[in-house]
């Protein structure tokens, strides 16, 4: 429009006296300008209409989002107390030699099951064999001396009665005989000790169990302070865990019955073991002991449970979770855990009504049971909550619900 304005701007009177040819040129430019501007406005108007129609068609074509819903279930559920635990051998026997010498042989394969009395290591026996021969010689000397003193006493006893020899001589013979007897006893003890030392050159397992890695190598000089390996009894195997004072009080009656002898250990198997991969160990365990006091710093008490481990699958050092049923929640309301949305410490679920409209509802949560979550307030039995596709739902939005697959909910 600026061009048109400039073309038809008022000009001085002297310049208006232009020729007919100039006037005709100006009229042509004016008509050309109006023609082009008109075409542009028409095109813009048509595009605006087309865009508006397209948006209307898209809005009409959008379908409600599809979500998966699950009904709020109502049933009695067990309440568990769960604690982190670490497994350990029922007995962990450190294998240490009882004599000093050089290792000459390793008779077991690391990581395998060994039996009580089985020879695991051998120490060079030659010094101990020589020591045994030496004390045996000393024993022979002592026995010879004892025999001489016996002859002296036997010979001098009748002579002393007849006063053929002084009584003091007989007394000396008797004392020498008693000293010889003591010498023989001492020599026998030395022989026994030498035999033990020679036997100790064969280092044996103290228990049935799994033998660990060898810490001593062939040729090492070892002694009573040297730990050669450790053998752990893993059938059964222990699980150590700590529980709070409040949780302990829930199990106190059962624990006291065992500690006081009113119930045989292992008779009541109440413990479950959840392994690090999430699977539940198929055999239940029992409480072995509770520590004598509650730790005043943490407010917890250390416990030990035991689990049958016939295949040796469980090994010392493994982590898991020990749990026990400490109560029953009557008529509890359950929803899938994935239905619950947490935001800044508050929890909510999306409920789908009979009109298929979504409604965001705050809830209060309780214990988790498998893949389900106990809801203590906010929903009613039978209501449909979104378990898959929560992010698609908004307050008041119409959705297309279908049934959620509950496969494996109890695991």
GROMACS .gro file of C-alpha atoms in nm:
model
  411
    1UNK     CA    1   0.000   0.000   0.000
    2UNK     CA    2   0.301   0.228   0.044
    3UNK     CA    3   0.365   0.206  -0.331
    4UNK     CA    4   0.009   0.315  -0.408
    5UNK     CA    5   0.030   0.595  -0.163
    6UNK     CA    6   0.352   0.718  -0.312
    7UNK     CA    7   0.210   0.696  -0.661
    8UNK     CA    8  -0.093   0.908  -0.573
    9UNK     CA    9   0.070   1.143  -0.319
   10UNK     CA   10  -0.035   1.509  -0.371
   11UNK     CA   11   0.221   1.690  -0.577
   12UNK     CA   12   0.286   2.062  -0.649
   13UNK     CA   13   0.052   2.235  -0.888
   14UNK     CA   14   0.329   2.286  -1.143
   15UNK     CA   15   0.393   1.914  -1.175
   16UNK     CA   16   0.022   1.826  -1.231
   17UNK     CA   17   0.046   1.965  -1.583
   18UNK     CA   18   0.188   1.638  -1.709
   19UNK     CA   19   0.120   1.500  -2.052
   20UNK     CA   20  -0.164   1.262  -2.136
   21UNK     CA   21   0.090   0.990  -2.186
   22UNK     CA   22   0.215   1.022  -1.823
   23UNK     CA   23  -0.140   1.010  -1.687
   24UNK     CA   24  -0.210   0.690  -1.872
   25UNK     CA   25   0.103   0.531  -1.730
   26UNK     CA   26   0.004   0.616  -1.373
   27UNK     CA   27  -0.344   0.470  -1.423
   28UNK     CA   28  -0.194   0.142  -1.547
   29UNK     CA   29   0.034   0.112  -1.243
   30UNK     CA   30  -0.259   0.175  -1.008
   31UNK     CA   31  -0.468  -0.102  -1.162
   32UNK     CA   32  -0.172  -0.344  -1.156
   33UNK     CA   33  -0.114  -0.275  -0.785
   34UNK     CA   34  -0.479  -0.338  -0.695
   35UNK     CA   35  -0.483  -0.661  -0.895
   36UNK     CA   36  -0.175  -0.804  -0.724
   37UNK     CA   37  -0.280  -0.707  -0.372
   38UNK     CA   38  -0.622  -0.856  -0.429
   39UNK     CA   39  -0.477  -1.187  -0.541
   40UNK     CA   40  -0.254  -1.200  -0.233
   41UNK     CA   41  -0.544  -1.140   0.005
   42UNK     CA   42  -0.754  -1.405  -0.168
   43UNK     CA   43  -0.476  -1.662  -0.141
   44UNK     CA   44  -0.418  -1.582   0.230
   45UNK     CA   45  -0.789  -1.612   0.300
   46UNK     CA   46  -0.810  -1.950   0.124
   47UNK     CA   47  -0.509  -2.084   0.315
   48UNK     CA   48  -0.662  -1.971   0.645
   49UNK     CA   49  -0.981  -2.158   0.569
   50UNK     CA   50  -0.791  -2.470   0.463
   51UNK     CA   51  -0.582  -2.469   0.782
   52UNK     CA   52  -0.885  -2.430   1.003
   53UNK     CA   53  -1.063  -2.718   0.832
   54UNK     CA   54  -0.756  -2.942   0.866
   55UNK     CA   55  -0.734  -2.882   1.242
   56UNK     CA   56  -1.100  -2.962   1.282
   57UNK     CA   57  -1.061  -3.287   1.092
   58UNK     CA   58  -0.757  -3.393   1.306
   59UNK     CA   59  -0.939  -3.316   1.628
   60UNK     CA   60  -1.235  -3.523   1.513
   61UNK     CA   61  -1.006  -3.817   1.417
   62UNK     CA   62  -0.817  -3.841   1.756
   63UNK     CA   63  -0.929  -4.151   1.951
   64UNK     CA   64  -0.925  -4.196   2.333
   65UNK     CA   65  -0.594  -4.350   2.454
   66UNK     CA   66  -0.594  -4.721   2.537
   67UNK     CA   67  -0.497  -4.817   2.895
   68UNK     CA   68  -0.489  -5.138   3.097
   69UNK     CA   69  -0.691  -5.147   3.419
   70UNK     CA   70  -0.711  -5.378   3.719
   71UNK     CA   71  -0.984  -5.411   3.976
   72UNK     CA   72  -0.909  -5.323   4.338
   73UNK     CA   73  -0.893  -5.662   4.513
   74UNK     CA   74  -0.995  -5.726   4.873
   75UNK     CA   75  -0.845  -6.020   5.062
   76UNK     CA   76  -0.651  -6.123   5.372
   77UNK     CA   77  -0.276  -6.083   5.319
   78UNK     CA   78   0.021  -6.181   5.536
   79UNK     CA   79   0.239  -5.902   5.670
   80UNK     CA   80   0.613  -5.966   5.657
   81UNK     CA   81   0.907  -5.836   5.851
   82UNK     CA   82   1.201  -5.828   5.610
   83UNK     CA   83   1.570  -5.771   5.685
   84UNK     CA   84   1.895  -5.770   5.490
   85UNK     CA   85   2.101  -6.079   5.573
   86UNK     CA   86   2.442  -6.226   5.499
   87UNK     CA   87   2.503  -6.599   5.484
   88UNK     CA   88   2.781  -6.767   5.677
   89UNK     CA   89   2.893  -7.120   5.746
   90UNK     CA   90   2.729  -7.294   6.040
   91UNK     CA   91   3.086  -7.370   6.148
   92UNK     CA   92   3.391  -7.201   5.996
   93UNK     CA   93   3.699  -7.402   6.085
   94UNK     CA   94   4.035  -7.239   6.025
   95UNK     CA   95   4.287  -7.502   5.927
   96UNK     CA   96   4.619  -7.434   6.101
   97UNK     CA   97   4.914  -7.671   6.144
   98UNK     CA   98   5.011  -7.766   6.498
   99UNK     CA   99   5.380  -7.807   6.422
  100UNK     CA  100   5.637  -7.598   6.239
  101UNK     CA  101   5.777  -7.726   5.914
  102UNK     CA  102   5.783  -7.698   5.536
  103UNK     CA  103   5.474  -7.778   5.328
  104UNK     CA  104   5.539  -8.065   5.089
  105UNK     CA  105   5.192  -8.151   4.958
  106UNK     CA  106   4.836  -8.025   4.910
  107UNK     CA  107   4.590  -8.314   4.896
  108UNK     CA  108   4.256  -8.139   4.831
  109UNK     CA  109   4.107  -7.940   4.546
  110UNK     CA  110   4.004  -7.588   4.638
  111UNK     CA  111   3.633  -7.520   4.657
  112UNK     CA  112   3.533  -7.885   4.694
  113UNK     CA  113   3.361  -8.073   4.974
  114UNK     CA  114   3.596  -8.234   5.225
  115UNK     CA  115   3.520  -8.457   5.523
  116UNK     CA  116   3.623  -8.451   5.884
  117UNK     CA  117   3.966  -8.614   5.929
  118UNK     CA  118   4.059  -8.588   5.561
  119UNK     CA  119   4.424  -8.491   5.504
  120UNK     CA  120   4.442  -8.150   5.335
  121UNK     CA  121   4.814  -8.066   5.362
  122UNK     CA  122   5.134  -8.252   5.448
  123UNK     CA  123   5.442  -8.114   5.621
  124UNK     CA  124   5.790  -8.265   5.578
  125UNK     CA  125   5.787  -8.549   5.837
  126UNK     CA  126   6.160  -8.632   5.845
  127UNK     CA  127   6.262  -8.404   6.135
  128UNK     CA  128   5.975  -8.544   6.340
  129UNK     CA  129   6.059  -8.903   6.257
  130UNK     CA  130   6.416  -8.840   6.377
  131UNK     CA  131   6.284  -8.680   6.695
  132UNK     CA  132   6.065  -8.983   6.756
  133UNK     CA  133   6.361  -9.218   6.727
  134UNK     CA  134   6.557  -9.005   6.969
  135UNK     CA  135   6.296  -9.011   7.244
  136UNK     CA  136   6.244  -9.383   7.191
  137UNK     CA  137   6.614  -9.430   7.265
  138UNK     CA  138   6.579  -9.223   7.578
  139UNK     CA  139   6.287  -9.438   7.683
  140UNK     CA  140   6.495  -9.751   7.639
  141UNK     CA  141   6.767  -9.605   7.861
  142UNK     CA  142   6.516  -9.516   8.128
  143UNK     CA  143   6.364  -9.863   8.118
  144UNK     CA  144   6.712 -10.018   8.152
  145UNK     CA  145   6.787  -9.801   8.452
  146UNK     CA  146   6.454  -9.899   8.602
  147UNK     CA  147   6.540 -10.265   8.564
  148UNK     CA  148   6.875 -10.216   8.743
  149UNK     CA  149   6.713 -10.039   9.035
  150UNK     CA  150   6.455 -10.315   9.067
  151UNK     CA  151   6.740 -10.570   9.094
  152UNK     CA  152   6.916 -10.358   9.355
  153UNK     CA  153   6.603 -10.336   9.569
  154UNK     CA  154   6.536 -10.708   9.533
  155UNK     CA  155   6.897 -10.796   9.631
  156UNK     CA  156   6.937 -10.556   9.921
  157UNK     CA  157   6.600 -10.608  10.089
  158UNK     CA  158   6.685 -10.947  10.257
  159UNK     CA  159   7.037 -10.828  10.339
  160UNK     CA  160   6.904 -10.524  10.519
  161UNK     CA  161   6.665 -10.743  10.720
  162UNK     CA  162   6.959 -10.953  10.837
  163UNK     CA  163   7.158 -10.632  10.906
  164UNK     CA  164   7.417 -10.749  10.656
  165UNK     CA  165   7.403 -10.401  10.495
  166UNK     CA  166   7.306 -10.064  10.636
  167UNK     CA  167   6.939  -9.976  10.612
  168UNK     CA  168   7.039  -9.649  10.441
  169UNK     CA  169   7.170  -9.845  10.144
  170UNK     CA  170   6.833 -10.012  10.097
  171UNK     CA  171   6.660  -9.677  10.125
  172UNK     CA  172   6.884  -9.539   9.850
  173UNK     CA  173   6.801  -9.836   9.631
  174UNK     CA  174   6.430  -9.780   9.680
  175UNK     CA  175   6.460  -9.406   9.599
  176UNK     CA  176   6.664  -9.483   9.287
  177UNK     CA  177   6.398  -9.729   9.176
  178UNK     CA  178   6.123  -9.471   9.215
  179UNK     CA  179   6.327  -9.213   9.025
  180UNK     CA  180   6.381  -9.464   8.745
  181UNK     CA  181   6.007  -9.525   8.727
  182UNK     CA  182   5.947  -9.151   8.694
  183UNK     CA  183   6.210  -9.132   8.422
  184UNK     CA  184   6.039  -9.407   8.228
  185UNK     CA  185   5.704  -9.230   8.257
  186UNK     CA  186   5.857  -8.905   8.134
  187UNK     CA  187   6.025  -9.083   7.843
  188UNK     CA  188   5.695  -9.245   7.745
  189UNK     CA  189   5.530  -8.904   7.745
  190UNK     CA  190   5.804  -8.771   7.518
  191UNK     CA  191   5.746  -9.062   7.282
  192UNK     CA  192   5.373  -8.990   7.279
  193UNK     CA  193   5.442  -8.622   7.204
  194UNK     CA  194   5.681  -8.717   6.925
  195UNK     CA  195   5.416  -8.948   6.778
  196UNK     CA  196   5.161  -8.664   6.792
  197UNK     CA  197   5.403  -8.424   6.624
  198UNK     CA  198   5.465  -8.676   6.352
  199UNK     CA  199   5.090  -8.721   6.307
  200UNK     CA  200   5.042  -8.343   6.301
  201UNK     CA  201   5.254  -8.328   5.985
  202UNK     CA  202   4.932  -8.441   5.815
  203UNK     CA  203   4.700  -8.140   5.845
  204UNK     CA  204   4.341  -8.266   5.853
  205UNK     CA  205   3.997  -8.111   5.816
  206UNK     CA  206   3.816  -8.051   6.143
  207UNK     CA  207   3.460  -8.062   5.999
  208UNK     CA  208   3.263  -8.173   5.696
  209UNK     CA  209   3.224  -7.880   5.461
  210UNK     CA  210   3.353  -7.682   5.167
  211UNK     CA  211   3.726  -7.606   5.168
  212UNK     CA  212   3.831  -7.259   5.058
  213UNK     CA  213   4.133  -7.134   4.870
  214UNK     CA  214   4.473  -7.247   4.995
  215UNK     CA  215   4.666  -6.966   5.163
  216UNK     CA  216   4.982  -7.172   5.196
  217UNK     CA  217   5.189  -7.290   4.902
  218UNK     CA  218   5.423  -7.586   4.863
  219UNK     CA  219   5.760  -7.504   5.017
  220UNK     CA  220   5.628  -7.246   5.262
  221UNK     CA  221   5.753  -7.260   5.619
  222UNK     CA  222   5.436  -7.281   5.826
  223UNK     CA  223   5.358  -7.300   6.194
  224UNK     CA  224   5.074  -7.288   6.447
  225UNK     CA  225   5.003  -6.921   6.363
  226UNK     CA  226   4.962  -6.993   5.990
  227UNK     CA  227   4.610  -7.025   5.845
  228UNK     CA  228   4.633  -7.266   5.553
  229UNK     CA  229   4.265  -7.255   5.452
  230UNK     CA  230   3.912  -7.245   5.595
  231UNK     CA  231   3.651  -7.519   5.583
  232UNK     CA  232   3.289  -7.402   5.618
  233UNK     CA  233   3.005  -7.629   5.715
  234UNK     CA  234   2.721  -7.529   5.479
  235UNK     CA  235   2.464  -7.794   5.565
  236UNK     CA  236   2.280  -7.626   5.725
  237UNK     CA  237   2.394  -7.271   5.661
  238UNK     CA  238   2.345  -6.968   5.884
  239UNK     CA  239   2.191  -6.632   5.790
  240UNK     CA  240   2.275  -6.335   6.011
  241UNK     CA  241   2.042  -6.035   6.020
  242UNK     CA  242   1.942  -5.751   6.251
  243UNK     CA  243   1.589  -5.650   6.345
  244UNK     CA  244   1.451  -5.358   6.539
  245UNK     CA  245   1.343  -5.389   6.897
  246UNK     CA  246   0.977  -5.357   6.794
  247UNK     CA  247   1.009  -5.635   6.537
  248UNK     CA  248   1.191  -5.853   6.790
  249UNK     CA  249   0.897  -5.823   7.031
  250UNK     CA  250   0.669  -5.971   6.763
  251UNK     CA  251   0.886  -6.286   6.755
  252UNK     CA  252   0.998  -6.289   7.119
  253UNK     CA  253   0.768  -6.574   7.228
  254UNK     CA  254   0.893  -6.809   6.955
  255UNK     CA  255   1.257  -6.720   7.019
  256UNK     CA  256   1.227  -6.765   7.396
  257UNK     CA  257   1.063  -7.106   7.351
  258UNK     CA  258   1.374  -7.227   7.169
  259UNK     CA  259   1.631  -7.062   7.395
  260UNK     CA  260   1.466  -7.201   7.708
  261UNK     CA  261   1.437  -7.551   7.564
  262UNK     CA  262   1.057  -7.555   7.553
  263UNK     CA  263   1.070  -7.613   7.179
  264UNK     CA  264   1.327  -7.806   6.977
  265UNK     CA  265   1.539  -7.596   6.743
  266UNK     CA  266   1.424  -7.629   6.384
  267UNK     CA  267   1.078  -7.754   6.482
  268UNK     CA  268   0.904  -7.434   6.371
  269UNK     CA  269   1.033  -7.308   6.038
  270UNK     CA  270   0.909  -6.952   5.997
  271UNK     CA  271   1.188  -6.783   5.798
  272UNK     CA  272   1.198  -6.730   5.423
  273UNK     CA  273   1.510  -6.636   5.230
  274UNK     CA  274   1.487  -6.409   4.925
  275UNK     CA  275   1.806  -6.435   4.720
  276UNK     CA  276   1.983  -6.146   4.549
  277UNK     CA  277   1.820  -6.227   4.212
  278UNK     CA  278   1.473  -6.193   4.367
  279UNK     CA  279   1.391  -6.565   4.381
  280UNK     CA  280   1.264  -6.720   4.703
  281UNK     CA  281   1.473  -7.009   4.838
  282UNK     CA  282   1.247  -7.316   4.833
  283UNK     CA  283   1.333  -7.434   5.187
  284UNK     CA  284   1.216  -7.246   5.495
  285UNK     CA  285   1.451  -7.179   5.783
  286UNK     CA  286   1.436  -7.150   6.160
  287UNK     CA  287   1.566  -6.914   6.425
  288UNK     CA  288   1.894  -7.029   6.579
  289UNK     CA  289   1.972  -6.754   6.825
  290UNK     CA  290   1.921  -6.396   6.930
  291UNK     CA  291   2.205  -6.191   7.069
  292UNK     CA  292   2.211  -6.130   7.441
  293UNK     CA  293   2.136  -5.758   7.411
  294UNK     CA  294   1.997  -5.484   7.190
  295UNK     CA  295   2.259  -5.258   7.037
  296UNK     CA  296   2.210  -4.926   7.215
  297UNK     CA  297   2.356  -4.733   6.920
  298UNK     CA  298   2.129  -4.872   6.648
  299UNK     CA  299   1.833  -5.004   6.846
  300UNK     CA  300   1.858  -5.341   6.674
  301UNK     CA  301   1.932  -5.693   6.793
  302UNK     CA  302   2.142  -5.939   6.594
  303UNK     CA  303   1.973  -6.263   6.498
  304UNK     CA  304   2.083  -6.584   6.331
  305UNK     CA  305   1.867  -6.820   6.131
  306UNK     CA  306   1.952  -7.148   5.960
  307UNK     CA  307   1.841  -7.303   5.632
  308UNK     CA  308   1.881  -7.657   5.504
  309UNK     CA  309   2.130  -7.655   5.217
  310UNK     CA  310   2.161  -8.013   5.091
  311UNK     CA  311   2.291  -7.923   4.746
  312UNK     CA  312   2.541  -7.668   4.872
  313UNK     CA  313   2.383  -7.399   4.656
  314UNK     CA  314   2.404  -7.138   4.928
  315UNK     CA  315   2.758  -7.026   5.014
  316UNK     CA  316   2.903  -6.808   5.289
  317UNK     CA  317   2.917  -6.441   5.200
  318UNK     CA  318   2.601  -6.437   4.987
  319UNK     CA  319   2.354  -6.155   5.051
  320UNK     CA  320   1.979  -6.192   5.069
  321UNK     CA  321   1.669  -6.085   5.258
  322UNK     CA  322   1.523  -6.284   5.544
  323UNK     CA  323   1.154  -6.239   5.607
  324UNK     CA  324   0.897  -6.380   5.845
  325UNK     CA  325   0.521  -6.344   5.873
  326UNK     CA  326   0.444  -6.124   6.173
  327UNK     CA  327   0.072  -6.066   6.118
  328UNK     CA  328  -0.233  -6.084   5.887
  329UNK     CA  329  -0.406  -5.783   5.734
  330UNK     CA  330  -0.778  -5.862   5.722
  331UNK     CA  331  -0.978  -5.757   5.412
  332UNK     CA  332  -0.692  -5.551   5.276
  333UNK     CA  333  -0.735  -5.357   4.951
  334UNK     CA  334  -0.472  -5.442   4.690
  335UNK     CA  335  -0.368  -5.276   4.365
  336UNK     CA  336  -0.071  -5.348   4.137
  337UNK     CA  337   0.240  -5.163   4.251
  338UNK     CA  338   0.279  -5.012   3.905
  339UNK     CA  339  -0.059  -4.840   3.949
  340UNK     CA  340   0.072  -4.623   4.232
  341UNK     CA  341   0.237  -4.295   4.136
  342UNK     CA  342   0.466  -4.127   4.388
  343UNK     CA  343   0.529  -3.752   4.375
  344UNK     CA  344   0.706  -3.557   4.651
  345UNK     CA  345   0.619  -3.809   4.919
  346UNK     CA  346   0.250  -3.841   4.827
  347UNK     CA  347   0.088  -4.130   4.643
  348UNK     CA  348  -0.198  -4.143   4.393
  349UNK     CA  349  -0.374  -4.376   4.151
  350UNK     CA  350  -0.583  -4.311   3.840
  351UNK     CA  351  -0.934  -4.455   3.872
  352UNK     CA  352  -1.144  -4.521   3.560
  353UNK     CA  353  -1.515  -4.473   3.622
  354UNK     CA  354  -1.812  -4.643   3.457
  355UNK     CA  355  -1.813  -4.364   3.195
  356UNK     CA  356  -1.450  -4.450   3.105
  357UNK     CA  357  -1.328  -4.116   3.235
  358UNK     CA  358  -1.002  -4.096   3.433
  359UNK     CA  359  -0.993  -3.954   3.783
  360UNK     CA  360  -0.668  -3.893   3.975
  361UNK     CA  361  -0.717  -3.992   4.336
  362UNK     CA  362  -0.470  -3.955   4.629
  363UNK     CA  363  -0.424  -4.272   4.838
  364UNK     CA  364  -0.247  -4.394   5.150
  365UNK     CA  365  -0.026  -4.700   5.111
  366UNK     CA  366   0.061  -4.990   5.340
  367UNK     CA  367   0.273  -5.302   5.302
  368UNK     CA  368   0.391  -5.438   4.967
  369UNK     CA  369   0.290  -5.796   4.897
  370UNK     CA  370   0.462  -5.948   4.595
  371UNK     CA  371   0.373  -5.726   4.299
  372UNK     CA  372   0.076  -5.575   4.483
  373UNK     CA  373   0.047  -5.284   4.722
  374UNK     CA  374  -0.189  -5.257   5.017
  375UNK     CA  375  -0.398  -4.937   4.998
  376UNK     CA  376  -0.531  -4.823   5.335
  377UNK     CA  377  -0.734  -4.524   5.213
  378UNK     CA  378  -0.849  -4.371   4.883
  379UNK     CA  379  -1.008  -4.654   4.685
  380UNK     CA  380  -1.296  -4.899   4.719
  381UNK     CA  381  -1.319  -5.272   4.637
  382UNK     CA  382  -1.393  -5.339   4.270
  383UNK     CA  383  -1.291  -4.998   4.139
  384UNK     CA  384  -1.080  -5.001   3.824
  385UNK     CA  385  -0.734  -4.845   3.847
  386UNK     CA  386  -0.495  -4.793   3.557
  387UNK     CA  387  -0.201  -5.035   3.578
  388UNK     CA  388  -0.049  -4.969   3.234
  389UNK     CA  389  -0.058  -4.635   3.057
  390UNK     CA  390  -0.087  -4.406   3.361
  391UNK     CA  391   0.115  -4.140   3.177
  392UNK     CA  392  -0.156  -4.120   2.907
  393UNK     CA  393  -0.435  -4.031   3.149
  394UNK     CA  394  -0.539  -3.685   3.262
  395UNK     CA  395  -0.814  -3.573   3.493
  396UNK     CA  396  -1.147  -3.612   3.315
  397UNK     CA  397  -0.996  -3.763   3.000
  398UNK     CA  398  -1.194  -4.041   2.831
  399UNK     CA  399  -0.990  -4.359   2.789
  400UNK     CA  400  -1.038  -4.703   2.634
  401UNK     CA  401  -0.977  -4.956   2.916
  402UNK     CA  402  -0.880  -5.319   2.874
  403UNK     CA  403  -0.795  -5.580   3.138
  404UNK     CA  404  -0.443  -5.584   3.286
  405UNK     CA  405  -0.256  -5.916   3.288
  406UNK     CA  406  -0.184  -6.024   3.646
  407UNK     CA  407   0.059  -6.303   3.553
  408UNK     CA  408   0.305  -6.367   3.838
  409UNK     CA  409   0.140  -6.132   4.086
  410UNK     CA  410   0.203  -6.361   4.378
  411UNK     CA  411   0.574  -6.408   4.323
   0.00000   0.00000   0.00000
